Amino acid sequence: MHQQNESSNTATDQVVAYLRGLLRKEQGLNLYEQYKPVLEKVTPIQIFTAYHKLFAEGTAVGDLLDILDKSINVFHKSLRQIQKPVKPVGLAYYLHKENQALLDRLQIIRDHLKNPSDRIREELLPLIDELQQFDDHYLKKENVLFPYLEQKAEYFQGLGIMWALHDEIRLRLRQAGACLANPACTEQERHVLLGRLIFGMHGMVLKEELILLPAAQDVLDAQDWQDMLRQSAEFSFPFLPDPPDLSSSTGYSTGRVFNQLTEALLQTETGSMTPAEIEQVFAALPVDV
């Protein structure tokens, strides 16, 4: 096991070196050939660890975003080869199904762009408006999944890169919607803005399916995913029916995470309180507090 960990660390260091080469704008093909043995076997965890290392060293998020898609294109072959089906459990399953539903809608938009009618602007506007629903997919990641992952391993602390990508997609959605709503927006402007939107949203699906979800499934178990699904009750599930097991949910975890939290002591100015004492205090509060 020790030897395997050393091998993994060495491979990750080489992935970091490859990314540093991209940051320095070195010639891509030469870089690939130099690190090819590692790049052809790279894993999601190694990618997270490498990007976290650069982030922790102070590399600007904007600079990391500049090389992200280039590196994913190189990692893609290896990630496809080792990709495992998403387990039909809890939040992971619903994030995956939402991604599939999004891809279907992006394809419809592509079809409209390839075969435009005289009313293309009127036809596309409701399709783009519908994509606004997908923001709840990103919110579930930001508010539920990411906090879990950040507690599991240090290399997930670099998830701020994905937050930045979410914000970029939100901006592109607003820009595309504004263009379609404005008759003065030219056909060329429309194609550029919609192309950037489709590229961004489709690219995020690939990053989730090839890197984020596989890495998350390596460190989270079925109970974690079920707990996260319950905590997602306050959000919608874009393009899907709500999960049936959320019908009576309050939006709070009733599984392991809740138990772990309630085992802790609440520190007050006069000392500490046990979970039972805390419950008694809240039970005595007026209903309208």
XYZ file of C-alpha atoms in Angstrom:
289
model
C 0.000 0.000 0.000
C 2.865 2.372 0.890
C 4.493 1.736 -2.493
C 1.164 2.339 -4.255
C 0.721 5.688 -2.453
C 4.257 6.758 -3.424
C 3.539 5.837 -7.038
C 0.311 7.826 -6.965
C 2.086 10.839 -5.444
C 4.784 10.685 -8.113
C 2.132 10.555 -10.841
C 0.283 13.500 -9.316
C 3.517 15.505 -9.191
C 3.946 14.898 -12.910
C 0.373 16.040 -13.562
C 1.194 19.208 -11.602
C 4.330 19.690 -13.717
C 2.260 19.278 -16.890
C -0.240 21.890 -15.695
C 2.589 24.271 -14.818
C 3.829 23.892 -18.376
C 0.394 24.881 -19.665
C 0.396 27.893 -17.346
C 3.758 28.918 -18.817
C 2.210 28.503 -22.298
C 4.749 25.891 -23.335
C 4.141 24.015 -26.579
C 1.257 21.610 -25.978
C 2.444 18.650 -28.042
C 5.905 18.683 -26.478
C 4.365 18.807 -23.012
C 2.067 15.917 -23.833
C 4.903 13.749 -25.112
C 6.988 14.527 -22.029
C 4.265 13.424 -19.593
C 2.357 11.004 -21.834
C 2.750 7.844 -19.660
C 1.087 9.593 -16.712
C -1.484 11.571 -18.707
C -2.783 8.402 -20.352
C -3.537 6.908 -16.918
C -4.591 10.002 -14.972
C -7.413 9.594 -12.427
C -10.045 12.053 -11.144
C -8.411 12.168 -7.697
C -5.018 12.991 -9.234
C -6.600 15.826 -11.213
C -8.288 17.265 -8.126
C -5.056 16.948 -6.142
C -2.974 18.608 -8.864
C -5.319 21.559 -9.288
C -5.631 21.947 -5.513
C -1.837 22.067 -5.199
C -1.619 24.884 -7.746
C -4.542 26.690 -6.107
C -2.953 26.357 -2.642
C 0.315 27.751 -4.000
C -1.498 30.930 -4.959
C -2.179 30.389 -8.658
C -5.056 32.688 -9.613
C -8.397 31.009 -10.317
C -8.564 32.865 -13.629
C -5.240 31.368 -14.704
C -6.407 27.879 -13.728
C -9.610 28.372 -15.708
C -7.539 29.364 -18.743
C -5.872 25.933 -18.840
C -8.774 23.843 -17.548
C -10.390 22.923 -20.862
C -7.010 22.310 -22.509
C -6.075 19.880 -19.766
C -9.479 18.156 -19.815
C -9.049 17.537 -23.541
C -5.796 15.730 -22.755
C -7.188 13.862 -19.728
C -10.368 12.908 -21.576
C -9.176 9.609 -23.053
C -7.956 8.212 -19.752
C -11.036 9.400 -17.870
C -13.356 7.769 -20.407
C -11.506 4.468 -20.100
C -11.839 4.309 -16.322
C -15.279 5.927 -16.068
C -17.741 3.918 -13.981
C -21.534 4.180 -14.143
C -23.016 6.547 -11.582
C -24.559 4.495 -8.806
C -28.361 4.868 -8.646
C -28.132 6.146 -5.075
C -29.156 9.452 -3.551
C -28.012 12.815 -4.865
C -25.384 11.387 -7.238
C -28.081 9.656 -9.281
C -30.207 12.803 -9.575
C -27.276 15.023 -10.520
C -26.446 12.515 -13.249
C -30.045 12.355 -14.531
C -30.251 16.153 -14.554
C -27.119 16.252 -16.692
C -28.637 13.845 -19.202
C -31.808 15.931 -19.397
C -29.726 19.072 -19.934
C -27.814 17.490 -22.817
C -31.135 16.678 -24.522
C -32.181 20.330 -24.296
C -28.826 21.610 -25.524
C -29.171 19.345 -28.550
C -32.577 20.858 -29.333
C -30.998 24.328 -29.293
C -28.210 23.105 -31.583
C -30.790 21.734 -34.011
C -32.525 25.122 -34.144
C -29.214 26.828 -34.892
C -28.356 24.357 -37.652
C -31.774 24.666 -39.290
C -32.944 28.207 -38.502
C -36.457 29.328 -39.334
C -37.740 32.861 -39.842
C -38.888 32.814 -36.210
C -35.702 31.437 -34.688
C -35.448 34.200 -32.097
C -38.969 33.548 -30.821
C -38.344 29.791 -30.855
C -35.052 29.969 -28.974
C -36.055 32.422 -26.249
C -38.292 30.000 -24.280
C -35.650 27.275 -24.632
C -33.002 29.545 -23.119
C -35.405 30.688 -20.401
C -36.000 27.031 -19.549
C -32.272 26.555 -18.967
C -32.508 29.003 -16.061
C -34.055 26.130 -14.093
C -30.704 24.370 -14.189
C -29.255 26.838 -11.713
C -30.686 24.656 -8.927
C -28.374 21.885 -10.148
C -25.403 24.170 -9.502
C -26.851 25.339 -6.179
C -27.140 21.741 -4.958
C -23.476 21.254 -5.769
C -22.420 24.476 -4.068
C -24.551 24.184 -0.936
C -24.779 20.430 -0.379
C -22.178 18.385 -2.280
C -19.163 20.682 -1.995
C -19.322 21.043 1.823
C -19.420 17.250 2.173
C -16.429 16.808 -0.114
C -14.406 19.545 1.568
C -14.749 17.663 4.858
C -13.579 14.407 3.281
C -10.234 15.400 1.789
C -7.977 18.434 1.515
C -7.738 18.202 -2.268
C -11.425 19.108 -2.542
C -10.664 22.551 -1.089
C -10.010 23.757 -4.639
C -13.669 23.463 -5.637
C -13.737 27.250 -5.918
C -12.734 26.669 -9.530
C -16.108 25.038 -10.166
C -17.889 27.883 -8.378
C -16.218 30.245 -10.859
C -17.417 28.078 -13.752
C -20.973 28.157 -12.395
C -20.851 31.956 -12.260
C -19.529 32.104 -15.826
C -22.403 29.908 -17.037
C -24.903 32.132 -15.207
C -23.428 35.164 -16.957
C -23.602 33.479 -20.358
C -27.239 32.528 -19.751
C -28.132 36.140 -18.982
C -26.256 37.384 -22.036
C -27.918 34.867 -24.364
C -31.372 35.648 -22.988
C -30.817 39.395 -23.329
C -29.677 38.995 -26.934
C -32.708 36.919 -27.901
C -35.042 39.399 -26.218
C -33.469 42.297 -28.134
C -34.433 42.574 -31.839
C -31.309 44.690 -32.410
C -29.020 41.772 -31.471
C -27.507 40.529 -34.736
C -27.482 36.959 -35.989
C -23.701 36.819 -35.578
C -23.909 38.038 -31.964
C -26.646 35.508 -31.281
C -24.596 32.609 -32.630
C -21.513 33.641 -30.647
C -23.400 33.995 -27.361
C -25.370 30.773 -27.788
C -22.238 28.914 -28.840
C -20.410 30.054 -25.700
C -23.392 29.072 -23.557
C -23.692 25.599 -25.058
C -19.940 25.070 -24.812
C -19.922 26.122 -21.150
C -22.898 24.026 -20.052
C -21.862 20.957 -22.046
C -18.315 21.307 -20.752
C -19.568 21.401 -17.171
C -21.495 18.171 -17.735
C -18.279 16.494 -18.904
C -16.340 17.795 -15.898
C -19.004 16.460 -13.550
C -19.416 13.084 -15.223
C -15.708 12.395 -15.806
C -14.114 14.019 -12.755
C -16.402 15.347 -10.011
C -18.881 12.485 -9.599
C -16.295 9.678 -9.944
C -14.036 11.387 -7.386
C -16.981 11.980 -5.068
C -18.108 8.358 -5.313
C -14.630 7.288 -4.224
C -14.964 9.091 -0.879
C -18.719 9.171 -0.175
C -20.879 6.160 0.651
C -24.565 5.411 0.059
C -25.613 6.962 3.374
C -23.791 10.197 2.517
C -25.589 10.418 -0.836
C -28.970 9.767 0.804
C -28.292 12.423 3.439
C -27.368 14.916 0.731
C -30.526 14.103 -1.209
C -32.629 14.925 1.851
C -30.740 18.174 2.323
C -31.519 19.067 -1.305
C -35.264 19.222 -0.663
C -35.278 23.037 -0.773
C -34.014 22.973 -4.368
C -35.777 21.841 -7.524
C -34.588 18.939 -9.671
C -34.391 20.539 -13.134
C -36.307 18.740 -15.882
C -37.074 15.791 -13.538
C -39.911 14.841 -11.183
C -39.010 15.440 -7.547
C -37.542 12.337 -5.897
C -40.375 10.421 -4.205
C -38.413 10.016 -0.970
C -38.378 13.798 -0.499
C -42.162 14.105 -0.209
C -42.072 14.165 3.597
C -38.601 15.629 3.983
C -37.941 18.781 5.955
C -34.782 19.462 3.999
C -32.502 18.419 6.846
C -30.444 15.284 7.042
C -31.837 12.562 9.265
C -28.895 10.254 8.692
C -25.291 10.081 9.725
C -24.402 13.760 9.361
C -27.274 14.841 11.622
C -26.266 12.266 14.200
C -22.664 13.462 14.090
C -23.729 17.052 14.604
C -26.045 16.307 17.500
C -23.346 14.330 19.262
C -21.323 17.523 19.567
C -21.638 19.897 22.504
C -22.850 23.448 22.000
C -20.472 25.874 23.693
C -22.146 28.851 25.425
C -20.879 31.688 27.570
C -21.850 29.750 30.703
C -20.501 26.388 29.622
C -21.643 23.604 27.309
C -25.012 22.028 26.624
C -25.814 18.501 25.592
C -28.071 17.816 22.577
C -30.916 16.878 24.943
C -30.610 20.199 26.781
C -30.536 22.100 23.491
C -33.714 20.316 22.380
C -35.457 21.309 25.632
C -34.513 24.964 25.108
C -35.916 25.034 21.572
C -39.064 23.184 22.647
C -39.738 25.925 25.209
C -39.433 28.774 22.691
C -42.640 30.523 21.521
C -43.849 29.313 18.129
C -43.560 32.755 16.535
C -39.897 33.339 17.445
